[in-house]
Structures are given as C-alpha cells and as structure tokens.
Coordinates of C-alpha atoms in Angstrom, one line a residue:
M1 CA -22.7 -11.4 33.1
G2 CA -23.6 -8.4 31.3
L3 CA -21.7 -6.3 28.8
N4 CA -20.0 -2.9 29.5
P5 CA -21.3 -0.2 27.2
K6 CA -18.4 -0.1 24.8
Q7 CA -18.6 -3.9 24.4
L8 CA -22.3 -3.7 24.0
F9 CA -22.1 -1.1 21.2
V10 CA -19.1 -2.3 19.3
E11 CA -20.4 -5.9 19.2
R12 CA -24.0 -5.0 18.3
F13 CA -23.4 -2.2 15.8
G14 CA -19.6 -2.1 14.8
I15 CA -19.5 1.7 15.7
Q16 CA -16.7 2.9 17.9
K17 CA -17.7 6.6 18.5
Y18 CA -20.9 6.9 20.6
L19 CA -22.6 8.5 23.4
V20 CA -23.9 6.5 26.3
W21 CA -27.0 7.6 28.2
R22 CA -28.2 5.6 31.1
S23 CA -31.4 5.9 33.2
E24 CA -30.7 5.4 36.9
A25 CA -33.1 5.5 39.7
K26 CA -31.5 7.4 42.7
H27 CA -32.9 5.6 45.7
K28 CA -33.1 7.7 48.8
K29 CA -32.9 5.8 52.3
K30 CA -35.7 6.2 54.4
N31 CA -35.0 8.1 57.6
K32 CA -37.2 6.6 60.7
H33 CA -36.2 9.4 63.0
K34 CA -37.9 12.4 61.0
K35 CA -40.6 13.9 62.5
H36 CA -42.6 14.5 59.4
N37 CA -44.5 11.6 57.8
N38 CA -42.5 11.3 54.5
D39 CA -41.2 7.7 54.9
H40 CA -43.2 6.6 51.9
K41 CA -42.2 9.4 49.5
E42 CA -41.7 8.1 45.9
D43 CA -38.3 7.7 44.5
P44 CA -37.2 10.4 42.0
K45 CA -37.4 10.1 38.4
P46 CA -34.5 8.6 36.6
I47 CA -32.0 10.9 35.9
P48 CA -30.2 11.0 32.4
V49 CA -26.5 10.7 32.5
L50 CA -23.7 10.4 30.0
S51 CA -20.4 8.9 29.2
T52 CA -18.3 9.9 26.1
S53 CA -15.2 8.2 27.0
S54 CA -13.8 4.9 25.1
E55 CA -14.1 3.3 28.5
F56 CA -17.4 3.6 30.5
Q57 CA -16.4 5.8 33.6
D58 CA -18.4 7.6 36.4
P59 CA -21.4 9.2 34.4
F60 CA -22.0 13.0 34.6
V61 CA -25.3 15.0 33.8
L62 CA -25.6 16.0 30.3
P63 CA -26.4 19.7 30.1
K64 CA -27.6 19.8 26.5
L65 CA -28.4 17.4 23.9
P66 CA -26.7 17.8 20.5
I67 CA -28.3 14.9 19.0
T68 CA -32.0 14.4 17.9
P69 CA -34.3 11.7 19.3
E70 CA -34.0 9.7 16.1
Q71 CA -30.3 9.1 16.7
F72 CA -31.0 7.4 19.9
I73 CA -31.1 3.6 20.3
T74 CA -32.6 2.1 23.5
L75 CA -31.1 -1.3 24.6
P76 CA -32.8 -3.1 27.5
L77 CA -29.7 -5.1 28.5
T78 CA -28.1 -5.0 31.9
P79 CA -24.6 -3.4 31.6
T80 CA -21.8 -3.9 33.9
D81 CA -19.0 -1.5 35.0
K82 CA -15.3 -2.0 35.0
N83 CA -15.5 -4.1 38.0
D84 CA -18.4 -6.2 36.6
Q85 CA -20.8 -4.6 38.9
P86 CA -24.3 -4.3 37.3
Y87 CA -25.8 -0.8 36.8
G88 CA -29.4 0.0 37.3
G89 CA -32.1 0.8 34.6
E90 CA -31.6 0.7 30.8
I91 CA -28.9 2.0 28.3
I92 CA -29.7 4.5 25.8
L93 CA -27.1 5.0 23.2
G94 CA -26.7 8.2 21.2
V95 CA -24.9 7.6 18.1
E96 CA -22.5 10.1 16.7
P97 CA -23.9 11.6 13.6
K98 CA -22.8 9.1 10.7
G99 CA -21.1 10.2 7.6
K100 CA -23.1 10.5 4.2
G101 CA -21.1 7.4 2.9
D102 CA -18.8 7.5 -0.2
F103 CA -20.3 9.1 -3.3
K104 CA -21.6 6.7 -5.8
V105 CA -19.6 7.2 -9.0
D106 CA -20.7 5.1 -12.1
S107 CA -17.6 5.9 -14.1
L108 CA -15.3 3.0 -15.1
G109 CA -12.3 5.4 -15.3
H110 CA -10.4 6.5 -18.6
W111 CA -7.2 6.1 -20.3
D112 CA -4.7 8.9 -21.5
L113 CA -1.6 8.6 -23.8
I114 CA 0.8 11.0 -22.1
S115 CA 4.1 10.0 -23.9
Q116 CA 4.9 8.5 -27.2
N117 CA 8.2 7.3 -26.2
M118 CA 9.9 7.9 -22.8
G119 CA 13.2 6.0 -24.3
V120 CA 13.4 2.9 -22.2
S121 CA 11.0 0.2 -21.3
A122 CA 10.1 0.7 -17.8
M123 CA 11.1 -2.7 -16.1
H124 CA 11.9 -0.9 -12.7
I125 CA 10.2 2.2 -11.4
N126 CA 9.9 4.3 -8.3
L127 CA 8.2 7.6 -7.8
L128 CA 10.5 9.9 -6.0
P129 CA 9.7 13.1 -3.7
T130 CA 11.0 15.3 -6.4
N131 CA 8.1 14.3 -8.3
K132 CA 10.2 12.4 -10.9
I133 CA 10.0 8.6 -11.7
I134 CA 13.3 6.9 -11.9
A135 CA 12.9 4.3 -14.7
F136 CA 15.4 1.6 -15.9
D137 CA 15.7 -1.5 -17.6
A138 CA 19.0 -3.5 -18.2
L139 CA 22.5 -3.2 -19.9
I140 CA 22.1 -6.7 -21.4
Y141 CA 20.0 -5.3 -24.3
R142 CA 22.6 -2.9 -25.3
V143 CA 20.0 -0.8 -27.1
S144 CA 17.1 1.4 -26.1
R145 CA 15.0 4.2 -27.6
I146 CA 17.1 7.1 -26.3
K147 CA 20.7 7.9 -26.7
L148 CA 23.0 8.8 -23.9
P149 CA 23.1 12.6 -22.8
E150 CA 25.4 14.8 -25.0
G151 CA 29.1 14.6 -23.9
A152 CA 28.5 11.2 -22.1
P153 CA 31.0 8.7 -23.2
C154 CA 29.6 5.5 -24.8
I155 CA 30.2 2.2 -22.9
P156 CA 32.6 -0.4 -24.4
Y157 CA 31.3 -4.0 -24.2
R158 CA 32.2 -7.3 -25.8
D159 CA 29.6 -8.8 -28.1
D160 CA 29.2 -12.5 -27.0
A161 CA 27.5 -13.5 -30.4
T162 CA 30.1 -12.0 -32.7
Q163 CA 33.0 -11.9 -30.2
Q164 CA 33.4 -8.3 -31.3
D165 CA 34.4 -5.0 -29.2
K166 CA 31.4 -2.5 -29.5
L167 CA 30.2 0.6 -27.8
D168 CA 26.8 1.1 -26.2
C169 CA 25.7 4.6 -26.8
Y170 CA 22.1 4.1 -25.5
A171 CA 20.7 5.3 -22.1
H172 CA 19.2 2.3 -20.1
A173 CA 17.6 4.5 -17.5
V174 CA 15.8 7.8 -17.6
E175 CA 14.2 10.4 -15.0
Y176 CA 10.8 10.8 -16.0
D177 CA 9.2 14.2 -15.0
I178 CA 5.3 13.6 -14.1
E179 CA 4.4 17.3 -14.6
T180 CA 6.0 17.9 -17.9
N181 CA 6.1 14.2 -19.2
Q182 CA 9.7 14.9 -20.3
V183 CA 12.7 12.5 -19.8
R184 CA 16.3 13.0 -18.9
P185 CA 18.5 10.1 -20.0
L186 CA 20.8 8.8 -17.3
Q187 CA 24.0 6.7 -17.8
I188 CA 24.8 3.4 -16.1
N189 CA 28.4 2.6 -15.9
A190 CA 28.9 -0.3 -13.3
G191 CA 26.8 -3.4 -12.6
D192 CA 23.8 -4.5 -14.8
P193 CA 20.6 -3.6 -12.9
W194 CA 18.6 -6.2 -14.7
C195 CA 15.8 -7.6 -12.4
S196 CA 17.1 -5.9 -9.4
S197 CA 15.5 -4.6 -6.3
G198 CA 15.1 -0.8 -4.6
G199 CA 13.4 1.6 -2.5
V200 CA 13.5 5.1 -1.3
A201 CA 15.5 5.9 2.0
P202 CA 14.2 8.0 4.8
D203 CA 16.0 11.1 3.4
G204 CA 14.7 10.7 -0.2
T205 CA 17.5 9.0 -1.7
F206 CA 16.9 6.2 -4.1
V207 CA 18.8 3.1 -3.3
G208 CA 18.8 0.1 -5.8
T209 CA 20.4 -3.2 -5.0
G210 CA 21.6 -6.3 -7.0
G211 CA 21.0 -7.2 -10.5
F212 CA 22.7 -9.5 -13.2
F213 CA 26.1 -10.7 -13.6
T214 CA 28.3 -7.6 -12.9
G215 CA 25.5 -6.1 -10.8
A216 CA 24.5 -8.9 -8.7
R217 CA 26.3 -7.4 -5.7
S218 CA 26.1 -3.8 -6.5
V219 CA 24.3 -0.8 -4.8
R220 CA 23.4 2.3 -6.7
Y221 CA 22.0 5.6 -5.5
L222 CA 20.4 8.6 -7.0
G223 CA 19.5 11.9 -5.2
P224 CA 18.2 13.1 -2.8
D225 CA 16.7 16.2 -4.1
C226 CA 19.1 17.4 -6.6
Q227 CA 19.0 18.8 -10.1
D228 CA 20.6 16.7 -13.0
C229 CA 21.3 13.8 -10.4
Q230 CA 23.5 11.0 -11.9
W231 CA 23.9 7.5 -10.4
R232 CA 26.4 6.7 -7.6
E233 CA 27.3 3.2 -8.1
Y234 CA 29.2 0.7 -6.1
N235 CA 30.0 -2.9 -7.1
D236 CA 30.8 -5.8 -4.9
V237 CA 29.1 -4.4 -1.9
L238 CA 26.5 -7.1 -0.9
A239 CA 27.2 -10.2 0.7
A240 CA 25.3 -12.5 -2.0
D241 CA 24.2 -12.2 -5.4
R242 CA 20.7 -10.6 -5.5
W243 CA 19.1 -11.4 -8.9
Y244 CA 15.3 -11.3 -8.5
A245 CA 15.6 -10.3 -4.7
T246 CA 13.2 -8.1 -2.7
Q247 CA 14.0 -5.0 -0.7
Q248 CA 12.1 -3.7 2.3
I249 CA 12.6 -0.8 4.5
L250 CA 12.5 -1.5 8.3
P251 CA 11.2 0.7 11.4
N252 CA 14.7 2.0 11.8
G253 CA 15.0 3.1 8.3
E254 CA 17.7 0.5 7.2
F255 CA 16.9 -1.9 4.3
F256 CA 16.3 -5.7 4.6
L257 CA 17.3 -7.6 1.4
I258 CA 16.3 -11.2 0.9
G259 CA 16.4 -13.9 -1.7
G260 CA 17.6 -14.0 -5.4
R261 CA 18.5 -16.9 -7.6
K262 CA 20.3 -19.5 -5.6
S263 CA 20.6 -17.1 -2.5
F264 CA 18.6 -18.8 0.2
N265 CA 19.6 -16.0 2.6
Y266 CA 19.0 -12.3 3.5
E267 CA 21.2 -9.3 4.7
F268 CA 21.0 -5.6 5.6
V269 CA 22.1 -2.9 2.9
P270 CA 25.1 -1.1 4.3
K271 CA 25.3 2.6 4.3
E272 CA 26.8 4.3 1.2
G273 CA 30.4 3.9 0.7
Q274 CA 30.6 0.7 3.0
R275 CA 30.7 -3.0 2.1
Q276 CA 28.8 -5.7 3.8
G277 CA 30.9 -7.2 6.5
G278 CA 30.4 -10.8 7.1
K279 CA 28.1 -13.5 5.8
P280 CA 24.5 -13.3 5.0
Y281 CA 21.8 -14.8 7.3
F282 CA 20.9 -18.3 6.0
F283 CA 17.3 -18.7 5.8
P284 CA 16.2 -22.3 5.1
F285 CA 12.8 -21.2 4.3
L286 CA 13.9 -20.0 0.9
Y287 CA 15.5 -23.4 0.3
E288 CA 12.5 -25.3 1.3
T289 CA 10.2 -23.3 -1.0
S290 CA 12.2 -23.4 -4.1
D291 CA 11.2 -25.8 -6.9
L292 CA 12.3 -26.8 -10.4
D293 CA 10.9 -23.6 -11.9
E294 CA 12.1 -21.5 -8.9
N295 CA 8.8 -20.2 -7.9
N296 CA 10.1 -18.4 -4.9
L297 CA 12.1 -15.6 -6.5
Y298 CA 11.1 -12.0 -5.8
P299 CA 9.5 -13.1 -2.5
F300 CA 6.7 -11.0 -1.3
V301 CA 7.8 -9.0 1.9
H302 CA 5.6 -6.8 3.9
L303 CA 6.5 -5.1 7.3
S304 CA 3.7 -6.1 9.8
T305 CA 2.4 -3.5 12.4
D306 CA 4.3 -5.4 15.2
G307 CA 7.8 -5.1 13.4
N308 CA 7.8 -8.6 12.2
L309 CA 8.5 -9.2 8.5
F310 CA 5.7 -11.3 6.5
I311 CA 7.6 -13.4 3.9
F312 CA 5.6 -15.4 1.3
A313 CA 7.5 -17.7 -1.1
N314 CA 5.9 -20.0 -3.5
N315 CA 2.8 -20.9 -1.5
R316 CA 4.1 -20.6 2.0
S317 CA 4.7 -17.8 4.5
V318 CA 6.3 -17.0 7.8
L319 CA 6.6 -14.1 10.2
L320 CA 10.3 -13.3 10.8
N321 CA 11.7 -11.1 13.5
P322 CA 14.5 -9.2 11.9
T323 CA 16.2 -8.3 15.0
S324 CA 16.4 -11.7 16.7
H325 CA 16.2 -13.5 13.3
K326 CA 13.7 -16.0 14.7
I327 CA 10.8 -17.2 12.8
V328 CA 7.9 -16.1 15.3
R329 CA 5.1 -18.0 13.3
T330 CA 4.5 -20.4 10.5
L331 CA 1.4 -19.5 8.5
P332 CA -1.2 -21.9 6.8
V333 CA -0.1 -22.9 3.4
L334 CA -1.9 -21.2 0.5
P335 CA -3.3 -23.9 -1.9
G336 CA -4.0 -23.7 -5.6
G337 CA -0.6 -23.1 -7.2
A338 CA 2.7 -20.8 -7.2
R339 CA 2.6 -17.2 -6.4
N340 CA 6.1 -15.7 -7.0
Y341 CA 8.3 -15.3 -9.8
P342 CA 8.1 -16.9 -12.5
A343 CA 4.6 -17.6 -11.7
S344 CA 4.1 -14.1 -10.8
G345 CA 1.0 -13.6 -8.7
M346 CA 0.6 -10.3 -6.9
S347 CA 0.5 -9.2 -3.3
A348 CA 0.0 -6.1 -1.2
L349 CA -0.5 -5.0 2.4
L350 CA -4.4 -3.9 2.8
P351 CA -4.7 -0.4 4.1
I352 CA -4.0 0.1 7.8
D353 CA -6.7 2.1 9.5
L354 CA -5.5 4.0 12.6
N355 CA -8.9 5.1 13.5
L356 CA -9.8 1.7 14.6
P357 CA -9.3 0.7 18.4
A358 CA -7.0 -2.3 17.3
I359 CA -4.4 -1.9 14.6
K360 CA -4.3 -5.1 12.3
A361 CA -2.2 -6.1 9.4
E362 CA -3.8 -7.8 6.5
V363 CA -2.2 -9.3 3.5
I364 CA -3.7 -10.2 0.0
V365 CA -2.1 -12.6 -2.4
C366 CA -3.8 -13.1 -5.9
G367 CA -3.4 -14.8 -9.1
G368 CA -0.1 -16.7 -10.3
N369 CA 0.0 -20.0 -12.1
L370 CA 0.6 -23.8 -11.4
P371 CA 4.1 -24.7 -10.2
G372 CA 5.1 -26.2 -13.6
A373 CA 3.6 -23.5 -15.7
F374 CA 7.0 -21.8 -16.3
R375 CA 8.7 -24.9 -17.7
L376 CA 5.8 -25.7 -20.0
A377 CA 5.8 -22.1 -21.4
D378 CA 9.6 -21.8 -21.6
T379 CA 10.3 -25.1 -23.3
A380 CA 7.1 -26.0 -25.3
K381 CA 5.4 -22.8 -25.5
I382 CA 2.2 -24.2 -23.9
F383 CA 0.6 -21.4 -21.9
L384 CA -1.4 -22.7 -18.9
P385 CA -4.3 -20.4 -17.7
A386 CA -3.3 -18.0 -14.9
L387 CA -4.8 -18.4 -11.5
Q388 CA -7.9 -16.5 -10.7
D389 CA -8.2 -16.9 -6.9
C390 CA -7.6 -13.9 -4.5
N391 CA -6.8 -14.6 -1.0
R392 CA -6.4 -12.7 2.3
I393 CA -4.8 -13.3 5.8
T394 CA -4.8 -11.2 8.9
I395 CA -1.3 -11.7 9.9
T396 CA -1.8 -10.1 13.3
D397 CA -4.4 -12.6 14.3
S398 CA -3.8 -15.2 16.9
F399 CA -4.7 -18.0 14.6
P400 CA -4.6 -16.5 11.0
K401 CA -6.1 -18.3 8.3
W402 CA -6.5 -17.7 4.4
D403 CA -9.9 -16.4 3.2
S404 CA -10.6 -16.9 -0.7
E405 CA -12.5 -15.6 -3.5
L406 CA -12.3 -15.2 -7.2
M407 CA -11.2 -12.3 -9.3
P408 CA -13.2 -11.3 -12.4
S409 CA -10.3 -12.5 -14.5
R410 CA -7.2 -14.5 -14.5
R411 CA -3.9 -12.7 -14.0
T412 CA -0.3 -13.2 -13.9
M413 CA 2.4 -10.5 -14.1
G414 CA -0.1 -8.1 -13.0
D415 CA 0.5 -5.1 -10.5
L416 CA -1.4 -4.6 -7.4
L417 CA -1.6 -0.9 -6.0
N418 CA -3.0 0.8 -3.1
L419 CA -5.0 3.9 -4.1
P420 CA -5.3 6.9 -2.0
S421 CA -9.2 6.2 -1.4
G422 CA -8.2 2.7 0.2
E423 CA -9.2 0.7 -2.8
L424 CA -6.7 -1.4 -4.5
L425 CA -6.1 -1.6 -8.3
F426 CA -5.3 -4.8 -10.3
I427 CA -3.7 -3.6 -13.5
N428 CA -1.4 -5.1 -16.3
G429 CA -0.3 -8.8 -16.9
A430 CA -1.6 -11.7 -18.9
T431 CA -4.4 -14.5 -18.5
M432 CA -2.0 -17.2 -19.8
G433 CA 1.5 -18.3 -19.2
T434 CA 4.1 -17.0 -16.8
S435 CA 6.8 -14.4 -16.6
A436 CA 10.1 -14.7 -18.7
W437 CA 10.7 -13.8 -22.5
W438 CA 8.0 -15.2 -24.9
D439 CA 6.2 -17.1 -21.9
A440 CA 2.8 -15.6 -22.0
D441 CA -0.2 -15.0 -24.0
E442 CA -3.5 -13.1 -24.1
P443 CA -2.8 -9.9 -22.3
N444 CA -5.1 -8.7 -19.5
Y445 CA -6.0 -5.5 -20.8
T446 CA -8.7 -4.8 -18.0
P447 CA -7.9 -3.1 -14.7
V448 CA -10.1 -4.1 -11.8
L449 CA -11.1 -2.1 -8.6
Y450 CA -11.0 -3.8 -5.2
K451 CA -12.8 -2.7 -2.2
S452 CA -11.6 -4.6 0.6
N453 CA -14.0 -3.3 3.2
E454 CA -17.1 -4.6 1.1
P455 CA -18.6 -8.0 1.7
K456 CA -17.6 -11.0 -0.7
G457 CA -19.6 -10.5 -4.0
A458 CA -19.3 -6.9 -3.8
R459 CA -15.7 -6.0 -3.8
F460 CA -14.5 -6.3 -7.5
T461 CA -15.4 -3.8 -10.3
V462 CA -14.2 -4.4 -13.7
L463 CA -13.1 -0.9 -15.3
K464 CA -12.3 0.4 -18.7
E465 CA -9.7 -1.5 -20.7
S466 CA -6.6 -0.3 -22.2
Q467 CA -5.6 -0.7 -25.9
I468 CA -1.8 -1.5 -25.0
A469 CA -0.7 -4.8 -23.9
R470 CA 1.3 -4.6 -20.8
M471 CA 2.9 -7.7 -20.1
Y472 CA 6.5 -8.9 -19.0
H473 CA 8.5 -6.0 -17.6
S474 CA 5.6 -3.6 -17.3
T475 CA 5.1 -1.4 -14.4
S476 CA 2.9 1.2 -12.8
A477 CA 2.7 3.7 -10.0
V478 CA 0.3 6.2 -8.2
L479 CA 0.7 9.8 -8.8
P480 CA -0.1 12.7 -6.5
S481 CA -2.9 13.4 -8.9
G482 CA -4.4 10.1 -8.0
K483 CA -3.8 9.0 -11.6
V484 CA -1.9 5.6 -12.1
W485 CA 1.2 5.8 -14.5
V486 CA 1.5 2.9 -16.7
S487 CA 4.4 1.9 -19.0
G488 CA 6.8 -0.8 -20.0
S489 CA 6.3 -4.3 -21.4
N490 CA 9.2 -6.2 -23.2
T491 CA 8.7 -9.8 -23.9
H492 CA 11.9 -10.2 -25.6
D493 CA 15.6 -10.4 -25.1
T494 CA 16.1 -7.0 -27.0
Y495 CA 14.1 -4.1 -28.2
R496 CA 11.5 -5.0 -30.9
D497 CA 9.2 -2.7 -32.9
V498 CA 7.4 -5.2 -34.9
D499 CA 6.0 -8.3 -33.1
K500 CA 2.9 -9.7 -31.6
F501 CA 3.8 -7.9 -28.5
P502 CA 6.3 -5.2 -29.4
T503 CA 8.6 -3.5 -26.9
E504 CA 6.7 -0.7 -25.2
T505 CA 8.0 2.8 -24.3
R506 CA 4.7 4.5 -24.5
V507 CA 3.2 5.9 -21.3
E508 CA -0.5 5.9 -20.2
A509 CA -2.1 7.5 -17.4
F510 CA -5.1 5.6 -16.1
S511 CA -7.9 7.7 -14.1
P512 CA -9.7 5.6 -11.5
P513 CA -13.4 6.3 -11.1
Y514 CA -12.7 8.6 -8.2
L515 CA -11.4 11.0 -10.8
D516 CA -14.6 11.3 -12.5
V517 CA -14.9 15.1 -13.6
N518 CA -18.6 15.3 -12.6
F519 CA -17.3 15.1 -9.0
D520 CA -14.7 17.8 -9.1
M521 CA -16.7 20.1 -7.1
Y522 CA -16.4 17.7 -4.1
R523 CA -12.9 17.0 -4.4
P524 CA -10.8 18.7 -1.4
Q525 CA -7.9 20.8 -2.4
I526 CA -5.2 21.1 0.0
N527 CA -3.9 24.5 0.8
E528 CA -0.3 23.5 0.7
E529 CA 1.1 26.4 2.6
T530 CA -1.0 25.3 5.6
L531 CA 0.2 21.8 5.6
D532 CA 2.5 20.7 8.3
K533 CA 5.1 18.7 5.9
E534 CA 7.5 17.5 8.7
L535 CA 5.5 14.9 11.0
T536 CA 6.9 13.3 14.1
Y537 CA 5.6 9.9 15.5
D538 CA 2.5 10.3 17.6
G539 CA 2.4 14.2 17.2
F540 CA -0.6 16.1 16.0
F541 CA -0.7 18.1 12.8
E542 CA -3.1 19.9 10.4
T543 CA -3.9 21.3 7.2
R544 CA -6.5 23.5 5.6
F545 CA -8.5 22.3 2.6
S546 CA -11.4 23.7 0.4
I547 CA -14.3 22.3 -1.4
Q548 CA -16.0 24.0 -4.4
D549 CA -19.4 22.6 -3.5
R550 CA -20.2 25.6 -0.8
S551 CA -23.4 23.8 0.3
A552 CA -21.4 20.8 1.7
A553 CA -21.6 20.6 5.5
L554 CA -18.9 18.3 6.3
T555 CA -18.7 16.2 9.5
K556 CA -15.5 14.4 10.5
S557 CA -17.1 11.0 9.4
D558 CA -16.9 12.6 5.8
I559 CA -13.4 13.1 5.8
K560 CA -10.3 10.6 5.7
V561 CA -6.6 11.4 5.8
S562 CA -4.4 8.8 4.1
I563 CA -0.7 8.6 3.5
L564 CA 0.9 6.5 0.8
S565 CA 4.6 5.3 0.6
P566 CA 5.5 5.2 -3.2
P567 CA 7.0 1.6 -3.9
F568 CA 9.7 0.3 -6.2
T569 CA 7.8 -1.7 -8.6
T570 CA 9.1 -4.4 -10.8
H571 CA 8.1 -7.9 -12.1
G572 CA 4.6 -7.5 -10.7
F573 CA 5.5 -6.8 -7.1
S574 CA 5.6 -3.3 -5.4
M575 CA 8.3 -3.4 -2.6
G576 CA 7.6 -1.2 0.4
Q577 CA 4.3 -0.2 -0.8
R578 CA 2.2 1.0 2.4
L579 CA -1.2 3.0 2.8
L580 CA -2.5 4.3 6.2
F581 CA -5.6 6.1 7.3
L582 CA -4.5 8.5 9.8
K583 CA -6.4 9.2 12.9
V584 CA -8.6 12.4 12.5
D585 CA -8.8 14.3 15.7
E586 CA -10.8 17.2 14.5
L587 CA -12.6 18.9 11.6
V588 CA -13.5 22.6 11.8
A589 CA -15.5 24.6 9.2
E590 CA -13.6 27.9 8.9
T591 CA -15.3 29.6 6.2
E592 CA -17.9 28.5 3.6
G593 CA -16.3 25.7 1.8
T594 CA -13.1 25.9 3.7
Y595 CA -12.0 23.4 6.6
R596 CA -9.2 22.7 8.8
V597 CA -8.5 19.0 9.7
R598 CA -6.3 18.0 12.6
F599 CA -4.8 14.6 12.5
E600 CA -2.4 12.4 14.3
A601 CA 0.7 10.9 12.7
P602 CA 1.5 7.2 12.9
P603 CA 2.5 6.0 16.4
S604 CA 5.9 4.4 15.4
G605 CA 8.2 3.1 12.7
E606 CA 6.8 -0.3 13.1
I607 CA 3.4 1.3 11.7
A608 CA 5.0 3.5 9.3
P609 CA 8.7 3.4 8.5
P610 CA 10.4 6.9 8.4
G611 CA 10.7 8.5 5.1
Y612 CA 8.5 10.3 2.5
Y613 CA 4.7 9.9 1.9
L614 CA 2.1 11.3 -0.3
L615 CA -0.7 12.8 2.1
F616 CA -4.2 12.8 0.6
V617 CA -7.4 14.3 2.0
V618 CA -10.3 12.1 1.0
H619 CA -13.8 13.4 1.0
R620 CA -16.3 10.6 0.7
G621 CA -14.1 8.3 -1.4
L622 CA -12.8 11.3 -3.5
P623 CA -9.1 12.0 -3.0
G624 CA -7.6 15.4 -3.7
K625 CA -4.2 16.1 -4.9
G626 CA -1.5 14.5 -2.7
M627 CA 1.2 16.5 -1.1
W628 CA 4.6 15.1 0.1
V629 CA 5.2 14.9 3.9
H630 CA 8.0 13.5 5.7
I631 CA 7.8 11.2 8.9
Q632 CA 10.7 10.9 11.2

C-alpha cells in the first residue's frame, strides 16, 4: 500500500506546506468503428497537475509556476488517493520557499542594574497589563527597605520574642513601574501573603491567594487598570489553608487552587466578595507524594491543550479533569530525586505551535535535589549538590514517557521562563542545597538558554553571568521589551544588609542574545495603531510592522507571531505561564520595509485561557517589542 502525498511529504521531509505535482498519462480508448486508421495513435504526454490542499484532492492544471526547478523533488513512489486507489505516474513535489532560518547571534547577553533599591525583596511578582509589576514579600519580617505611603497608618502587632506591642510602619508590597523603574509602596492590612500564590484574571485584576497564619485562607485583589490602586483583602475566604499552594487559570477564566502544607486537596477561587462554599476536593495524590521533607509543595500545574491539568508533585504526575474531578491518566514516575519545594526544581510548558497540524502539549521538569536534601541542609547545614538532569514529556501522547538530558550546571530554586522567541531561560538559584532560610550555598550566577526544537547536545547555551547572588526568594519576569526583570533573594528570617548572602532589593535587567544591538535593524517594530488588541477565539486579526533593513525581502516563513501570558512567579515556579505561536495566515509587503501580517487567534480557552497576553512579532528569532492583547 502506498502513501498519499501529504503522508509522503510529511514523513519524508517533515514539512507541512507544499505543492504536489503529478505526471499522469491520459489514456484514450481506441475506437474500432472510426473510419480513419488512427487506432495506434500514441498516448499524449503526461500532463502536470497540482494540488495545494492539506489533503490531496482532485488535481487541476497549473497555469503558471511560481517556483524554480531547483525547488522540485521527484519521488518515484506510487501514491494513493483518499480511497487507497493508486495514481499513475510519479510525484513531483514543489516545496514552498523556505525561510532563511534564524539569525546566528553570537552574543551571550548582558546585564544592567536598573534599580539600587526597589524597597522590598521580590518574593512574589506578577507583571500586569498596566506595565507595572506587583511585588511583595511577607508581613512576618516586619521590616523592609521602604516605608508606608505618607498618611498610611502603621500596623500594630505583637512581638513574639519580646512580648511587646509594636508598630510596623514598613511597606511589604510595591508597584514597580517597568518604564520608569520607580516604585509605589502599598499597604497590606489583612492576612500575611508569605509564600502565597496568584495570577491575573481575564479582566486584568491581580488575584492573590493564601499565605501564612492569618493569610492562609485569604484572597487579595489589585486592579484592574487603575491609578493608585490599593489592595482589596478578604480573610477566611478559602476552604482550606493555602500555604505553598499553586494557582492555575482554567479555560473558563476561573482559578484552580491546589495544595499547600497539610492541604491534600484542591478548590476553585470564589468571585470577589464571596466565600468558598462547601469542602475542598480531597486529592489523595498529594498525600501519596508527601514525604518527610514535604517535597510536594508548590506542585507544578500546567493546563494541557485538551483542558486537563498536568499536576506534578515530588517525582510523580497525573492528568486531572477539573470538571469531572477524575484522574484521566497516571504518568510515569520521574526518577532521580525530588522536584518540588523545598527541593525546588523548575518546570514549564514548552511553546505551543498552532502552525503545526497537530496541537501537542509538552512539559519540561529540571533540577531539584534528593528527597532528604532539605533535612540535611536545615538541621546540619550539609548542602547536597542540586540535580543536573532536565526531562521532557509530551502529555498529549497516547503513551507518554520521559526523555532526559543534562543541563550545563546544577540548579535548585531557579526560574524557568518562556521567552518570546520560543527559547527558554534558566536563571537564578543555587548549585548546592535547597530552599528555605540558610539552606543553600554556591549561587548559580549563570543563565542558560534552552532551544527546545534543537536535537540533544545542541539545546543549551551558557550565557553571561550575573554578579549578584539570586537564591531563596528571588524572582524574574519577561518584559514587553524582551528583557528579563530579575530581583529578590532573601535567605534569612529578616532583612540583612551584611551577610554572606545579604537581602537583595536591587533590580537587574538581563538582555538575552536576541537583543544584541547589532541586530536592531532586523528587529520588527509593531505599529501599535494597526494592532487588533481584542482577539476572539478562532478569529483572524492583523497588524503592521516595519524593519529598518529595507533590503529584507521577507517571506511568511521568516515571521512568527507569539503570545505570552505573564505568570505569577514565586519560589522557582511561574504559575500560569504559557507561550503560543499563532497561526500566520498571510504576510504582505506593503511598502519598502513595511509589512502586514494576518494571524489567527487561538481556537479555544483550552489552548489559551481568556485574559491578557503580550504579543510579539518575531523575525528569524528576533522579537520586537511586545504589545498587550486581550483574548476572550
């Protein structure tokens, strides 16, 4: 049995867009009753015919060739049609002109110190659609490096050590303006948000959940889109204590909330002003994955493209249907050690490419430490080497399995970020020990770039190192500029100015290689006035962009359009992080150096939950400045 042209081309060359030529001899039946002796007339020469559809259909005669002979591939195989009937002749495949490939950039990136003091150590952060970063730490410290706003009353509290009544006049949260690098202190009046969870709702409101002690069942809100916003705080809202829990947005825009210390269950965050009714959903998987060190805190949760939730705790993972509350699949155990807090590995959902015929979801889990590493570090200050392995699994496969390789260096407490180019960035953390106060050593100063589409052995690139240790309670975020905002690090139970690893309130911006200034002339610049900012599922949208290099003759293969949902990042995990490459429908050159790109929005909330995303036009691996769009 032969192959149809689509199968033939995809399996042989891995290319989806193609032109199919077929040579076919049109045999004319002989007519014995004709008066003229032409019974032995030769058959006509083969007629070239063409199919351009994704499935081979009835071919038609090609009037004109837009492709040069060098772009043809002749395959002397017998193809079959949709009914498995053989065609006559041979197949000639004309390949759609390929793109020029990504630019080869030799830069290893560079670091800029953009703020000497943001006021608080950035334990928790989320970039908001207002181009502000909400950053906060904890009330438990009772100090920071910035005072409350003028006129704000100090917060009374009882000092447990001295049993004295005192006043806390410090801010423990700030709003950081990414365009001016200025901060606005915010007051937290209610429950302690220490080691909490969060995310951005579809309307742009920041929603924070859980925390410590008085904040374990709190929900707090900020925004959306207002000047001089203040926290709106509600205590005793949740059904269970959520200290070290994980929050994930669902296809319907609601928030799923799972785990926390001694909370082997999950629930759904109620709407503002409401309390959680009923009990949480008991989830035995969390109980089963807990150990002496509780290495299943801050579980890794990713929304799969089929609407199921990938949940990873310690060294095991499952797919949960959040509607039926059924575990639809138990995935293979990941050997090597513990991955969640306090062993604190990293995880991300790899970019989802909607230009491919089949949409898949692939998860990466890297680093961490051995199951007993936290106990040794916390009790004896013996710091075990962090894990160095990096593991991938396609959770939409029928029979998924882990595929492993080694990172260039060991890492615990690091961040793993999706970049607008489709690359990933490993940044921050340590090479020895685990999370928690005084429980790690030997900072990992060196970011690493990861190209998931490259073969093993060619995926990792070691980049330029920082000069600032970013260990426990450090965070990072991708900015619209494509830079990476980096701050935080507080390995103590208070703020310390002098120590082996002092409390950090400095802010850095790391520029990945794709921001090399030598390539600025090739970087696309979106014309914001032409950008459709309100996207609807399955709809077509467009924008115009320009490139300084007027000699660039772009084809559709040279351009990608990516969208990134800015996550809530804390304790080495970025909740709700998602990067998609949208389907590019058309690229038109309008004037010299100016282009119009037409793209298709994601098909559903399972692929891209509703809300705000940063949209980037990427030219041969170089992203331009991102613009906010809203999907609903």
